[in-house]
PDB file of C-alpha atoms in Angstrom:
ATOM      1  CA  MET A   1      -3.247 -21.292   7.938  1.00 45.00           C
ATOM      2  CA  ALA A   2      -5.642 -20.596   5.439  1.00 53.00           C
ATOM      3  CA  ALA A   3      -6.370 -21.817   1.919  1.00 55.00           C
ATOM      4  CA  MET A   4      -8.731 -20.473  -0.779  1.00 52.00           C
ATOM      5  CA  GLU A   5      -9.861 -23.429  -2.852  1.00 51.00           C
ATOM      6  CA  GLY A   6     -10.195 -23.815  -6.773  1.00 47.00           C
ATOM      7  CA  GLU A   7     -11.132 -26.478  -8.833  1.00 48.00           C
ATOM      8  CA  GLY A   8     -10.545 -29.989  -7.534  1.00 46.00           C
ATOM      9  CA  GLY A   9     -10.386 -28.709  -4.350  1.00 47.00           C
ATOM     10  CA  ALA A  10      -6.350 -27.414  -5.146  1.00 52.00           C
ATOM     11  CA  PRO A  11      -5.888 -24.274  -3.074  1.00 68.00           C
ATOM     12  CA  VAL A  12      -5.022 -21.272  -5.281  1.00 86.00           C
ATOM     13  CA  LEU A  13      -4.455 -19.121  -2.439  1.00 90.00           C
ATOM     14  CA  GLN A  14      -2.399 -19.903   0.459  1.00 93.00           C
ATOM     15  CA  GLU A  15      -2.544 -17.791   3.224  1.00 92.00           C
ATOM     16  CA  TRP A  16      -0.722 -17.642   6.917  1.00 92.00           C
ATOM     17  CA  ARG A  17      -0.109 -15.237   9.981  1.00 94.00           C
ATOM     18  CA  VAL A  18       3.644 -14.091  11.115  1.00 92.00           C
ATOM     19  CA  ALA A  19       4.877 -11.394  13.453  1.00 91.00           C
ATOM     20  CA  GLU A  20       2.116 -11.982  16.276  1.00 92.00           C
ATOM     21  CA  GLY A  21      -0.384 -12.162  13.524  1.00 94.00           C
ATOM     22  CA  ARG A  22       0.326  -8.599  12.490  1.00 96.00           C
ATOM     23  CA  VAL A  23       1.770  -9.634   8.899  1.00 97.00           C
ATOM     24  CA  VAL A  24      -0.005 -11.993   6.628  1.00 97.00           C
ATOM     25  CA  VAL A  25       1.837 -13.943   3.649  1.00 96.00           C
ATOM     26  CA  LEU A  26       0.020 -14.443   0.489  1.00 96.00           C
ATOM     27  CA  ARG A  27       1.282 -17.165  -1.621  1.00 96.00           C
ATOM     28  CA  LEU A  28      -0.309 -17.809  -5.348  1.00 95.00           C
ATOM     29  CA  ASN A  29      -0.535 -21.299  -5.482  1.00 95.00           C
ATOM     30  CA  ARG A  30      -0.707 -22.583  -9.326  1.00 94.00           C
ATOM     31  CA  PRO A  31       2.601 -23.452 -10.148  1.00 94.00           C
ATOM     32  CA  GLU A  32       1.957 -26.164 -12.315  1.00 93.00           C
ATOM     33  CA  ARG A  33       0.701 -23.444 -14.602  1.00 92.00           C
ATOM     34  CA  ARG A  34       3.290 -20.740 -13.222  1.00 94.00           C
ATOM     35  CA  ASN A  35       0.855 -19.303 -10.854  1.00 95.00           C
ATOM     36  CA  ALA A  36      -1.765 -18.231 -13.694  1.00 93.00           C
ATOM     37  CA  LEU A  37      -4.556 -15.973 -12.948  1.00 91.00           C
ATOM     38  CA  ASN A  38      -7.859 -17.697 -13.559  1.00 90.00           C
ATOM     39  CA  GLN A  39     -11.392 -16.897 -12.079  1.00 88.00           C
ATOM     40  CA  GLU A  40     -11.335 -18.622  -8.938  1.00 89.00           C
ATOM     41  CA  MET A  41      -7.644 -16.911  -8.171  1.00 90.00           C
ATOM     42  CA  VAL A  42      -8.887 -13.538  -8.971  1.00 90.00           C
ATOM     43  CA  GLU A  43     -11.886 -14.270  -6.769  1.00 90.00           C
ATOM     44  CA  ALA A  44      -9.312 -15.457  -3.940  1.00 92.00           C
ATOM     45  CA  LEU A  45      -7.335 -12.548  -4.135  1.00 93.00           C
ATOM     46  CA  THR A  46     -10.142 -10.139  -4.325  1.00 93.00           C
ATOM     47  CA  GLN A  47     -12.014 -11.537  -1.081  1.00 92.00           C
ATOM     48  CA  THR A  48      -9.216 -11.920   0.564  1.00 94.00           C
ATOM     49  CA  PHE A  49      -7.649  -8.052   0.442  1.00 95.00           C
ATOM     50  CA  ARG A  50     -11.266  -7.304   0.940  1.00 93.00           C
ATOM     51  CA  ARG A  51     -11.439  -9.262   4.133  1.00 94.00           C
ATOM     52  CA  LEU A  52      -7.911  -8.201   5.534  1.00 95.00           C
ATOM     53  CA  LYS A  53      -8.815  -4.497   5.035  1.00 95.00           C
ATOM     54  CA  ALA A  54     -11.819  -5.185   7.693  1.00 95.00           C
ATOM     55  CA  ASP A  55      -9.085  -6.808   9.931  1.00 96.00           C
ATOM     56  CA  ALA A  56      -7.438  -3.683  12.026  1.00 95.00           C
ATOM     57  CA  SER A  57      -4.882  -6.116  13.475  1.00 96.00           C
ATOM     58  CA  VAL A  58      -3.150  -6.819   9.971  1.00 97.00           C
ATOM     59  CA  ARG A  59      -0.844  -4.422   9.557  1.00 97.00           C
ATOM     60  CA  ALA A  60       1.127  -5.467   6.226  1.00 97.00           C
ATOM     61  CA  VAL A  61       0.948  -8.170   3.900  1.00 97.00           C
ATOM     62  CA  VAL A  62       3.351 -10.439   1.817  1.00 98.00           C
ATOM     63  CA  LEU A  63       2.282 -11.127  -1.622  1.00 97.00           C
ATOM     64  CA  THR A  64       4.781 -14.118  -3.559  1.00 97.00           C
ATOM     65  CA  GLY A  65       4.198 -17.098  -5.584  1.00 96.00           C
ATOM     66  CA  GLN A  66       4.887 -20.684  -5.133  1.00 95.00           C
ATOM     67  CA  GLY A  67       7.436 -22.415  -7.143  1.00 94.00           C
ATOM     68  CA  LYS A  68       9.426 -20.913 -10.004  1.00 94.00           C
ATOM     69  CA  ALA A  69       7.199 -18.095 -11.097  1.00 97.00           C
ATOM     70  CA  PHE A  70       5.574 -14.915  -9.207  1.00 97.00           C
ATOM     71  CA  CYS A  71       2.781 -15.070 -11.697  1.00 96.00           C
ATOM     72  CA  ALA A  72       2.797 -16.022 -15.554  1.00 93.00           C
ATOM     73  CA  GLY A  73      -0.396 -13.309 -15.907  1.00 90.00           C
ATOM     74  CA  ILE A  74      -3.922 -14.483 -16.998  1.00 87.00           C
ATOM     75  CA  ASP A  75      -4.497 -18.150 -17.768  1.00 87.00           C
ATOM     76  CA  LEU A  76      -5.714 -18.449 -21.295  1.00 81.00           C
ATOM     77  CA  THR A  77      -7.314 -21.455 -20.966  1.00 81.00           C
ATOM     78  CA  SER A  78      -9.734 -19.830 -18.838  1.00 72.00           C
ATOM     79  CA  PRO A  79      -9.396 -16.419 -19.335  1.00 63.00           C
ATOM     80  CA  VAL A  80     -10.858 -13.706 -16.860  1.00 65.00           C
ATOM     81  CA  ASN A  81     -13.175 -10.871 -18.360  1.00 61.00           C
ATOM     82  CA  ALA A  82     -11.180  -7.937 -19.656  1.00 54.00           C
ATOM     83  CA  VAL A  83     -13.735  -5.671 -19.488  1.00 50.00           C
ATOM     84  CA  GLN A  84     -15.414  -6.575 -16.658  1.00 58.00           C
ATOM     85  CA  GLN A  85     -12.234  -5.987 -14.686  1.00 53.00           C
ATOM     86  CA  ALA A  86     -11.524  -3.010 -15.861  1.00 53.00           C
ATOM     87  CA  SER A  87     -15.223  -1.501 -15.298  1.00 55.00           C
ATOM     88  CA  ASP A  88     -15.948   1.191 -12.625  1.00 60.00           C
ATOM     89  CA  GLU A  89     -19.555  -0.348 -11.786  1.00 59.00           C
ATOM     90  CA  ALA A  90     -19.901  -1.326  -8.049  1.00 54.00           C
ATOM     91  CA  GLU A  91     -20.255  -4.602  -9.012  1.00 54.00           C
ATOM     92  CA  ASP A  92     -17.572  -5.424 -11.087  1.00 50.00           C
ATOM     93  CA  ILE A  93     -15.015  -3.368  -8.849  1.00 55.00           C
ATOM     94  CA  SER A  94     -16.216  -6.175  -6.118  1.00 67.00           C
ATOM     95  CA  HIS A  95     -14.529  -8.687  -8.039  1.00 78.00           C
ATOM     96  CA  ASN A  96     -11.121  -6.629  -9.344  1.00 87.00           C
ATOM     97  CA  PRO A  97      -8.319  -7.886  -7.008  1.00 91.00           C
ATOM     98  CA  VAL A  98      -6.185  -4.658  -8.306  1.00 93.00           C
ATOM     99  CA  ARG A  99      -9.061  -2.509  -6.806  1.00 91.00           C
ATOM    100  CA  ALA A 100      -9.127  -4.538  -3.483  1.00 93.00           C
ATOM    101  CA  MET A 101      -5.193  -4.459  -2.844  1.00 95.00           C
ATOM    102  CA  GLU A 102      -5.790  -0.244  -3.862  1.00 93.00           C
ATOM    103  CA  ALA A 103      -8.373  -0.141  -0.770  1.00 93.00           C
ATOM    104  CA  PHE A 104      -6.327  -2.038   1.555  1.00 96.00           C
ATOM    105  CA  ASP A 105      -4.545   0.941   3.017  1.00 95.00           C
ATOM    106  CA  ARG A 106      -1.643  -0.505   4.857  1.00 97.00           C
ATOM    107  CA  PRO A 107       1.647  -1.811   2.880  1.00 97.00           C
ATOM    108  CA  ILE A 108       1.623  -4.644   0.518  1.00 98.00           C
ATOM    109  CA  ILE A 109       5.024  -5.904  -0.127  1.00 98.00           C
ATOM    110  CA  GLY A 110       5.616  -8.405  -3.383  1.00 98.00           C
ATOM    111  CA  ALA A 111       8.346 -11.095  -2.666  1.00 98.00           C
ATOM    112  CA  ILE A 112       9.145 -11.473  -6.644  1.00 98.00           C
ATOM    113  CA  ASN A 113      10.272 -14.849  -6.875  1.00 97.00           C
ATOM    114  CA  GLY A 114      10.765 -15.835 -10.301  1.00 97.00           C
ATOM    115  CA  SER A 115       8.813 -14.685 -13.657  1.00 97.00           C
ATOM    116  CA  CYS A 116       6.683 -11.935 -13.406  1.00 97.00           C
ATOM    117  CA  VAL A 117       4.447 -11.786 -17.065  1.00 96.00           C
ATOM    118  CA  THR A 118       1.616  -9.157 -17.994  1.00 92.00           C
ATOM    119  CA  GLY A 119      -1.347  -9.536 -15.776  1.00 91.00           C
ATOM    120  CA  GLY A 120       0.976 -10.814 -13.100  1.00 94.00           C
ATOM    121  CA  PHE A 121       3.396  -7.738 -13.904  1.00 96.00           C
ATOM    122  CA  GLU A 122       0.258  -5.463 -13.246  1.00 95.00           C
ATOM    123  CA  LEU A 123      -0.651  -7.499  -9.864  1.00 95.00           C
ATOM    124  CA  ALA A 124       2.859  -6.663  -8.716  1.00 96.00           C
ATOM    125  CA  LEU A 125       2.928  -3.289  -9.435  1.00 96.00           C
ATOM    126  CA  ALA A 126      -0.291  -2.732  -6.994  1.00 96.00           C
ATOM    127  CA  CYS A 127       2.107  -3.765  -4.293  1.00 97.00           C
ATOM    128  CA  ASP A 128       3.462  -0.937  -2.296  1.00 97.00           C
ATOM    129  CA  PHE A 129       6.857  -1.983  -3.263  1.00 98.00           C
ATOM    130  CA  LEU A 130       8.771  -5.335  -4.662  1.00 98.00           C
ATOM    131  CA  VAL A 131      12.140  -6.894  -3.524  1.00 98.00           C
ATOM    132  CA  GLY A 132      13.128  -9.809  -5.703  1.00 98.00           C
ATOM    133  CA  SER A 133      15.485 -12.978  -5.778  1.00 98.00           C
ATOM    134  CA  PRO A 134      17.795 -13.175  -8.686  1.00 98.00           C
ATOM    135  CA  ASN A 135      15.002 -15.560 -10.210  1.00 98.00           C
ATOM    136  CA  ALA A 136      12.746 -12.431 -10.924  1.00 98.00           C
ATOM    137  CA  SER A 137      12.234 -11.226 -14.246  1.00 98.00           C
ATOM    138  CA  PHE A 138       9.196  -9.094 -15.848  1.00 98.00           C
ATOM    139  CA  ARG A 139       7.740  -9.096 -19.360  1.00 97.00           C
ATOM    140  CA  ASP A 140       4.381  -7.406 -20.785  1.00 96.00           C
ATOM    141  CA  THR A 141       3.257  -9.475 -23.341  1.00 94.00           C
ATOM    142  CA  HIS A 142       0.039  -7.731 -24.022  1.00 92.00           C
ATOM    143  CA  ALA A 143       0.632  -6.629 -27.522  1.00 91.00           C
ATOM    144  CA  ALA A 144       2.149 -10.138 -27.930  1.00 92.00           C
ATOM    145  CA  VAL A 145      -1.258 -12.224 -26.976  1.00 87.00           C
ATOM    146  CA  GLY A 146      -3.422  -9.507 -28.862  1.00 86.00           C
ATOM    147  CA  VAL A 147      -5.113  -7.645 -25.336  1.00 85.00           C
ATOM    148  CA  VAL A 148      -4.609  -4.717 -23.832  1.00 83.00           C
ATOM    149  CA  PRO A 149      -3.893  -3.757 -20.165  1.00 86.00           C
ATOM    150  CA  CYS A 150      -6.804  -3.796 -17.333  1.00 80.00           C
ATOM    151  CA  TRP A 151      -4.965  -3.047 -14.577  1.00 87.00           C
ATOM    152  CA  GLY A 152      -3.174  -0.183 -14.899  1.00 89.00           C
ATOM    153  CA  LEU A 153       0.116  -1.481 -16.815  1.00 91.00           C
ATOM    154  CA  SER A 154       0.062   1.255 -19.815  1.00 92.00           C
ATOM    155  CA  GLN A 155       0.092   3.943 -16.982  1.00 92.00           C
ATOM    156  CA  LYS A 156       2.018   2.721 -13.951  1.00 94.00           C
ATOM    157  CA  LEU A 157       5.289   1.218 -15.864  1.00 95.00           C
ATOM    158  CA  SER A 158       5.641   4.492 -17.315  1.00 94.00           C
ATOM    159  CA  ARG A 159       5.225   6.529 -14.249  1.00 94.00           C
ATOM    160  CA  ILE A 160       8.226   4.004 -12.169  1.00 95.00           C
ATOM    161  CA  ILE A 161      10.677   3.612 -15.238  1.00 96.00           C
ATOM    162  CA  GLY A 162      10.343   6.654 -17.760  1.00 96.00           C
ATOM    163  CA  PRO A 163       8.286   6.434 -20.646  1.00 96.00           C
ATOM    164  CA  GLY A 164      10.978   5.724 -23.258  1.00 97.00           C
ATOM    165  CA  ARG A 165      11.688   2.657 -21.059  1.00 97.00           C
ATOM    166  CA  ALA A 166       7.949   1.873 -20.903  1.00 96.00           C
ATOM    167  CA  ARG A 167       7.129   2.158 -23.923  1.00 96.00           C
ATOM    168  CA  ALA A 168      10.324  -0.014 -25.191  1.00 97.00           C
ATOM    169  CA  ALA A 169       9.264  -2.893 -22.618  1.00 96.00           C
ATOM    170  CA  SER A 170       5.723  -2.517 -23.699  1.00 95.00           C
ATOM    171  CA  LEU A 171       5.622  -2.346 -27.426  1.00 96.00           C
ATOM    172  CA  SER A 172       8.866  -4.843 -27.527  1.00 96.00           C
ATOM    173  CA  ALA A 173       7.568  -7.101 -25.328  1.00 96.00           C
ATOM    174  CA  MET A 174      11.224  -7.689 -23.599  1.00 96.00           C
ATOM    175  CA  ARG A 175      12.133  -9.470 -20.873  1.00 97.00           C
ATOM    176  CA  ILE A 176      13.501  -7.575 -18.030  1.00 98.00           C
ATOM    177  CA  ASP A 177      15.924  -9.398 -15.784  1.00 98.00           C
ATOM    178  CA  ALA A 178      16.450  -9.040 -12.125  1.00 98.00           C
ATOM    179  CA  LYS A 179      19.467  -6.716 -12.167  1.00 98.00           C
ATOM    180  CA  THR A 180      17.733  -4.354 -14.665  1.00 98.00           C
ATOM    181  CA  ALA A 181      14.801  -4.544 -12.592  1.00 98.00           C
ATOM    182  CA  GLU A 182      16.685  -2.919  -9.631  1.00 98.00           C
ATOM    183  CA  ARG A 183      18.673  -0.404 -12.083  1.00 98.00           C
ATOM    184  CA  TRP A 184      15.323   0.827 -13.090  1.00 97.00           C
ATOM    185  CA  GLY A 185      13.175   0.944 -10.307  1.00 97.00           C
ATOM    186  CA  ILE A 186      10.916  -1.568 -10.153  1.00 98.00           C
ATOM    187  CA  LEU A 187      12.737  -3.474  -7.340  1.00 98.00           C
ATOM    188  CA  VAL A 188      13.586  -1.756  -4.456  1.00 98.00           C
ATOM    189  CA  LYS A 189      16.245  -4.969  -3.839  1.00 97.00           C
ATOM    190  CA  VAL A 190      17.733  -7.837  -4.966  1.00 98.00           C
ATOM    191  CA  THR A 191      18.134 -10.639  -2.288  1.00 97.00           C
ATOM    192  CA  LEU A 192      19.189 -14.299  -2.145  1.00 97.00           C
ATOM    193  CA  HIS A 193      16.564 -16.734  -3.490  1.00 97.00           C
ATOM    194  CA  GLU A 194      16.537 -18.637  -0.017  1.00 97.00           C
ATOM    195  CA  ASP A 195      16.189 -15.037   1.852  1.00 97.00           C
ATOM    196  CA  LEU A 196      13.995 -13.486  -0.385  1.00 98.00           C
ATOM    197  CA  LEU A 197      10.809 -14.342   1.722  1.00 96.00           C
ATOM    198  CA  ASP A 198      12.023 -13.812   5.265  1.00 96.00           C
ATOM    199  CA  GLU A 199      13.758 -10.428   3.985  1.00 97.00           C
ATOM    200  CA  CYS A 200      10.122  -9.079   3.030  1.00 97.00           C
ATOM    201  CA  VAL A 201       8.284 -10.801   6.374  1.00 97.00           C
ATOM    202  CA  ALA A 202      11.007  -8.402   8.151  1.00 97.00           C
ATOM    203  CA  MET A 203      10.343  -5.521   6.400  1.00 97.00           C
ATOM    204  CA  ALA A 204       6.254  -5.944   6.689  1.00 97.00           C
ATOM    205  CA  THR A 205       7.408  -6.387  10.431  1.00 97.00           C
ATOM    206  CA  ALA A 206       9.236  -3.422  10.771  1.00 97.00           C
ATOM    207  CA  SER A 207       6.258  -1.409   9.097  1.00 97.00           C
ATOM    208  CA  ALA A 208       4.106  -3.043  11.310  1.00 96.00           C
ATOM    209  CA  ASP A 209       5.851  -1.481  14.476  1.00 96.00           C
ATOM    210  CA  LEU A 210       5.466   1.853  13.361  1.00 96.00           C
ATOM    211  CA  ASN A 211       2.650   4.516  14.343  1.00 95.00           C
ATOM    212  CA  PRO A 212      -0.546   2.468  12.656  1.00 94.00           C
ATOM    213  CA  ASP A 213      -2.736   5.540  12.077  1.00 93.00           C
ATOM    214  CA  ILE A 214      -0.208   7.474  10.335  1.00 93.00           C
ATOM    215  CA  VAL A 215       1.211   4.003   8.296  1.00 95.00           C
ATOM    216  CA  GLU A 216      -2.038   3.893   7.122  1.00 94.00           C
ATOM    217  CA  GLN A 217      -2.731   7.686   6.385  1.00 94.00           C
ATOM    218  CA  TYR A 218       0.815   7.769   4.442  1.00 94.00           C
ATOM    219  CA  THR A 219       0.130   4.898   2.568  1.00 94.00           C
ATOM    220  CA  ARG A 220      -3.634   6.460   1.131  1.00 93.00           C
ATOM    221  CA  THR A 221      -1.343   9.652   0.537  1.00 93.00           C
ATOM    222  CA  LEU A 222       1.480   7.862  -1.377  1.00 93.00           C
ATOM    223  CA  ARG A 223      -0.814   5.882  -3.429  1.00 92.00           C
ATOM    224  CA  ASP A 224      -3.455   8.614  -4.178  1.00 91.00           C
ATOM    225  CA  GLY A 225      -0.542  11.390  -4.694  1.00 92.00           C
ATOM    226  CA  PHE A 226       1.055   8.646  -7.674  1.00 89.00           C
ATOM    227  CA  GLY A 227      -0.755   9.906 -10.618  1.00 85.00           C
ATOM    228  CA  LEU A 228      -1.024  13.383  -9.307  1.00 90.00           C
ATOM    229  CA  PRO A 229       1.062  16.262 -10.878  1.00 89.00           C
ATOM    230  CA  LEU A 230       3.112  17.865  -7.904  1.00 90.00           C
ATOM    231  CA  SER A 231       1.401  20.767  -7.112  1.00 93.00           C
ATOM    232  CA  GLN A 232      -1.916  18.967  -6.747  1.00 94.00           C
ATOM    233  CA  GLY A 233      -0.156  16.095  -4.848  1.00 92.00           C
ATOM    234  CA  LEU A 234       1.246  18.938  -2.280  1.00 93.00           C
ATOM    235  CA  ALA A 235      -2.002  19.769  -1.890  1.00 93.00           C
ATOM    236  CA  LEU A 236      -2.700  16.619  -1.005  1.00 92.00           C
ATOM    237  CA  GLU A 237       0.171  16.244   1.539  1.00 93.00           C
ATOM    238  CA  ARG A 238      -1.507  19.598   3.391  1.00 92.00           C
ATOM    239  CA  ASP A 239      -5.062  18.418   3.243  1.00 91.00           C
ATOM    240  CA  VAL A 240      -4.247  15.062   4.934  1.00 90.00           C
ATOM    241  CA  LEU A 241      -1.784  17.285   7.268  1.00 88.00           C
ATOM    242  CA  TYR A 242      -5.058  19.161   8.160  1.00 87.00           C
ATOM    243  CA  ALA A 243      -6.986  16.124   8.500  1.00 87.00           C
ATOM    244  CA  SER A 244      -4.848  14.388  10.983  1.00 84.00           C
ATOM    245  CA  THR A 245      -3.729  17.418  13.072  1.00 85.00           C
ATOM    246  CA  GLU A 246      -7.379  18.201  13.769  1.00 84.00           C
ATOM    247  CA  ALA A 247      -7.991  14.407  14.318  1.00 80.00           C
ATOM    248  CA  LEU A 248      -5.237  14.244  17.119  1.00 79.00           C
ATOM    249  CA  ALA A 249      -6.646  17.488  18.587  1.00 79.00           C
ATOM    250  CA  LYS A 250     -10.273  15.748  19.134  1.00 80.00           C
ATOM    251  CA  ARG A 251      -8.938  12.966  20.507  1.00 76.00           C
ATOM    252  CA  GLU A 252      -6.272  14.647  22.751  1.00 74.00           C
ATOM    253  CA  SER A 253      -9.537  17.243  23.939  1.00 76.00           C
ATOM    254  CA  GLU A 254     -11.621  13.900  24.666  1.00 76.00           C
ATOM    255  CA  THR A 255      -8.571  12.069  26.514  1.00 74.00           C
ATOM    256  CA  GLU A 256      -8.464  16.038  28.902  1.00 72.00           C
ATOM    257  CA  GLN A 257     -12.179  15.755  29.407  1.00 74.00           C
ATOM    258  CA  GLY A 258     -12.310  12.735  30.619  1.00 70.00           C
ATOM    259  CA  ALA A 259      -9.460  13.170  33.009  1.00 66.00           C
ATOM    260  CA  SER A 260     -11.228  16.608  34.169  1.00 60.00           C
ATOM    261  CA  THR A 261     -12.007  15.167  37.339  1.00 54.00           C
ATOM    262  CA  GLN A 262      -8.318  14.455  38.394  1.00 55.00           C
ATOM    263  CA  SER A 263      -6.556  17.591  40.330  1.00 49.00           C
ATOM    264  CA  PHE A 264      -3.675  18.529  37.888  1.00 49.00           C
ATOM    265  CA  ASP A 265      -1.272  21.163  38.688  1.00 52.00           C
ATOM    266  CA  PRO A 266      -1.725  24.183  36.322  1.00 50.00           C
ATOM    267  CA  PRO A 267      -0.490  23.852  32.459  1.00 50.00           C
ATOM    268  CA  VAL A 268       3.007  24.737  31.872  1.00 50.00           C
ATOM    269  CA  VAL A 269       3.979  25.745  28.333  1.00 48.00           C
ATOM    270  CA  HIS A 270       7.564  25.499  27.917  1.00 49.00           C
ATOM    271  CA  ALA A 271       9.362  27.251  25.180  1.00 46.00           C
ATOM    272  CA  ARG A 272       9.401  23.857  22.942  1.00 47.00           C
ATOM    273  CA  HIS A 273       5.810  24.102  22.937  1.00 49.00           C
ATOM    274  CA  ILE A 274       5.753  28.120  21.901  1.00 45.00           C
ATOM    275  CA  SER A 275       8.389  26.916  18.800  1.00 48.00           C
ATOM    276  CA  VAL A 276       6.123  24.267  17.821  1.00 47.00           C
ATOM    277  CA  LEU A 277       2.817  26.588  17.758  1.00 46.00           C
ATOM    278  CA  CYS A 278       5.389  29.190  15.767  1.00 48.00           C
ATOM    279  CA  THR A 279       6.281  26.489  13.437  1.00 49.00           C
ATOM    280  CA  LEU A 280       2.784  25.428  12.743  1.00 49.00           C
ATOM    281  CA  HIS A 281       1.458  29.346  12.258  1.00 51.00           C
ATOM    282  CA  THR A 282       4.023  29.857   9.914  1.00 51.00           C
ATOM    283  CA  PHE A 283       2.836  26.629   7.841  1.00 50.00           C
ATOM    284  CA  CYS A 284      -0.469  27.477   7.909  1.00 51.00           C
ATOM    285  CA  SER A 285      -0.085  30.989   6.797  1.00 53.00           C
ATOM    286  CA  CYS A 286       1.816  29.685   3.584  1.00 52.00           C
ATOM    287  CA  ASN A 287      -1.804  28.068   2.733  1.00 53.00           C
ATOM    288  CA  SER A 288      -3.774  30.450   0.940  1.00 49.00           C
ATOM    289  CA  LYS A 289      -6.276  27.820   0.509  1.00 52.00           C
ATOM    290  CA  LYS A 290      -7.100  27.762   4.185  1.00 49.00           C
ATOM    291  CA  THR A 291      -9.554  30.670   5.755  1.00 49.00           C
ATOM    292  CA  PRO A 292      -8.073  32.577   8.433  1.00 49.00           C
ATOM    293  CA  ALA A 293     -10.399  31.049  10.748  1.00 45.00           C
ATOM    294  CA  VAL A 294      -9.804  27.377  10.267  1.00 45.00           C
ATOM    295  CA  ARG A 295      -6.118  28.536  10.199  1.00 48.00           C
ATOM    296  CA  CYS A 296      -6.247  29.719  13.638  1.00 47.00           C
ATOM    297  CA  GLY A 297      -8.608  27.061  14.795  1.00 48.00           C
ATOM    298  CA  ILE A 298      -5.773  24.599  14.115  1.00 50.00           C
ATOM    299  CA  VAL A 299      -3.336  26.345  15.800  1.00 46.00           C
ATOM    300  CA  GLY A 300      -5.698  26.859  18.719  1.00 49.00           C
ATOM    301  CA  ASN A 301      -6.297  23.404  18.537  1.00 49.00           C
ATOM    302  CA  TRP A 302      -2.717  22.404  19.121  1.00 47.00           C
ATOM    303  CA  MET A 303      -2.116  25.117  21.929  1.00 46.00           C
ATOM    304  CA  GLY A 304      -4.978  22.986  23.658  1.00 48.00           C
ATOM    305  CA  VAL A 305      -2.999  19.923  22.966  1.00 44.00           C
ATOM    306  CA  LEU A 306       0.294  21.073  24.251  1.00 45.00           C
ATOM    307  CA  CYS A 307      -1.722  22.364  27.571  1.00 44.00           C
ATOM    308  CA  VAL A 308      -2.841  19.028  28.128  1.00 42.00           C
ATOM    309  CA  ARG A 309       0.502  17.311  27.646  1.00 45.00           C
ATOM    310  CA  ALA A 310       2.043  20.138  29.659  1.00 42.00           C
ATOM    311  CA  SER A 311      -0.478  19.794  32.996  1.00 44.00           C
ATOM    312  CA  ALA A 312      -0.748  15.894  32.660  1.00 45.00           C
ATOM    313  CA  PRO A 313       0.895  14.183  35.658  1.00 46.00           C
ATOM    314  CA  ALA A 314       4.163  12.033  35.582  1.00 45.00           C
ATOM    315  CA  ARG A 315       3.461   8.274  35.122  1.00 40.00           C
TER     316      ARG A 315
END
C-alpha cells in the first residue's frame, strides 16, 4: 500500500492494489474533515492519476472515501484556487485532479460510501460510473457557499439527470439521497454498505479481464462523445473504428512478415471470411466522409488479415 502524505505526516490519499495488481483502490483519507479537499489532497490525486496512467499494468481504479463521507467538497479553511483549477494553461492543468482523471484512459469506478458534496460531487462525476451504499447522498452547494463550479458540474449533471432536475438540484442545493440518485441515473447501483468496496472491486476486476486495447479505446470514445451531438458522436465512433481496424491490420501484417520464413499451407478463405468482408465493405461505403481509396484500403487490409489467419498453422 502507498500513501500520499499531507500536513503533519497524515496520509490524505491511501492506495493499494488488488486483482494481481491490475486494480488500484484509492481512498480519500481526511475523515476528520469528511474528506474535504485541501491543496495536499488535490495534488495527491492529480499526481497519482498521472502516475497510474503511465503504468500499463493498471487496468482499472476504484475511488472511495474513508469514514462516513465520500468527499465534502473543497475545504473552506484552506481553499483551492478555483480560477487556477478551471484554467486551460498547461501548468494549471498539471495540478487539476479532474483533468488527470479524464486523461487516465481506463475505467474509474466511484464507490460512494457517504455524502458527496459540491467539489466532491464534481469529483464523483469525473468517474466513469458510480456505485453507492444506502448512505450515499449528493448535494450541490455552490450557490449556498457563493462560488461557481470549476470541475464541470454545471454541464455534466444536466446531461446525466436532465436539465430540469439538474437546475432544481443546483439552484436549491437540495440533497439527493441514494434511492433518488439511483432512480435519476447518478448511481448505477445501490448495494449494502458493507459490500460496497467488494462490489466495486469485482466490477473493476471484470473490466481488467477484458481486451485492454479495446477497453482503453472504448473508454476514450465514451468520454469524448459524452458532450457531443449524436451526429458528431457517431462520426467519432466511426473514426475510432477505422483507426482500430488499421492498427489491427498493421499488427497482423507485422506478424505475417515475422512468420514469412515458415512453411504454411496455401491460405484458405472460408465463407465466413467473405461475409465479414462484404459487411465491412457495405459499412465503409455508407460513410461518405471516407474516400474510395481509404475504404478500399481498409477492406484490403482486412483481406490480408483474414488470409493470414486462414493460413496460420494449427497450434
